[in-house]
Amino acid sequence: MRHSRREVLKGSLAVAGLSMLGLPEWAMPALAQGEVVVPFTEWPENFNTNPAADRRLLDVRTITGPITPADQFFTTQHYGHPVVDPATFRLRVSGMVDRELSLSLDDLRALGTTDLVAGFECSGNRRPLQGLSGNARWTGVPLRAVLDRAGLEADAHEVVFFGADRGPESVEFRTQKFDVEQQYGRSLTRGQAMTTDALLAFAMNGEPLTRHQGSPLRLLVPGWYGAPNVKWLAEIHAQDVAYLGKFQTRWYRTLRGETINGEMKWTEKPITRQQLKSFIARITAVGGQHRVLGVVLNDGTPIRSVEVKVDDGPWQPATLDPSTREKYSWKLFTYDWRGATPGEHTLVSRVTDANGLVQPTLEDLANKKTFLEDNSQHPRTVVIS
Ligand SMILES: Nc1nc2c(c(=O)[nH]1)N[C@H]1C(S)=C(S)[C@@H](COP(=O)(O)O)O[C@H]1N2
Ligand SMILES: [Mo]
């Protein structure tokens, strides 16, 4: 199922094969001797990767390889980082199921584990930092295996995931307001739960999940934005109706003008699959040469091309890193910027997927009113001396 170890091995052999064919090998994005980062002029002066005790951003200028180390992986959440003891941990599965379950980590492992590389960003990730993004290898149990074990009843149309973290919320109803305590909750429809490659992950990059990343267990929906990846997963609850919790229906939604039946309609949709996006992570200089490194994120649809444009020049093809070709991995790309002249320059990337979908410009997104899901082309400015 999905990316077994054997497939992963096959993938890396294919990469090795590239160099045997005499094609240029991917040059590791780590800085070469004497290579220096050219500052982005739009970068905030007092950039802090830890703006709050429970929040961390990735400094995308420091990306050194396809996999983001655990101590650099971004972390963001609504109610702080709860501590859950892996030894006494039990995942509860309840509601409209044939068998209610209470599973230890060992019980979960016994259902069969798999691993895959998945990159994701928070739906609020945007310019100039783009630091609410990362890429890791996740190991866990396919969600389907757990749902099959419990047996979803015929009318169980919605599967709700609750984290162990909780906090006070004010729920509005017409003219009233109710102060209640809530857990972080997200849901998938039965169809989404059974057809996505969703994983109940207990390890990241081969190590048990850290507290920041949701120890001991989190939901991972590959190809989707971060919000559905419920950390400190405590309960799975099957029900017959849609889940209307705050973080499902109110906090993470996009107001967009769309043409439906020839008429503009303002739609409010939950964030789900990642919109096709690329951004330049850094520009470096070594011995008069310039190199651009960037990142592509999407829902797992194969990528056709990434291009880079310098000032008003033509779009030029960038090179995708073959070690990031796994379906849900973020993709890294490089572009050799030749003949950079002194002065200010603007560089921008755009990605096109196998269906011909092209990353939009900011102007193309004029009818997107709320700030989430900003996948617009992101111009970076640098000054070459
Ligand atoms: N339990 C719980 N899970 C959560 C959240 C949360 O507040 N509580 N935040 C979500 C959001 S909005 C994002 S972007 C991702 C961030 O995952 P990370 O901290 O591992 O990068 O976690 C998601 N899972
Ligand atoms: Mo998020």
mmCIF file of C-alpha atoms and ligand atoms in Angstrom, residues 76 122-123 227 252, ligand 2:
data_model
loop_
_atom_site.group_PDB
_atom_site.id
_atom_site.type_symbol
_atom_site.label_atom_id
_atom_site.label_comp_id
_atom_site.label_asym_id
_atom_site.label_seq_id
_atom_site.Cartn_x
_atom_site.Cartn_y
_atom_site.Cartn_z
ATOM 1 C CA THR A 76 1.744 26.077 15.231
ATOM 2 C CA CYS A 122 -0.221 25.834 7.089
ATOM 3 C CA SER A 123 -3.054 27.268 4.980
ATOM 4 C CA ALA A 227 -4.976 22.050 9.776
ATOM 5 C CA TYR A 252 -10.158 27.469 8.210
HETATM 6 MO MO MO B 2 -2.501 25.989 10.060
#
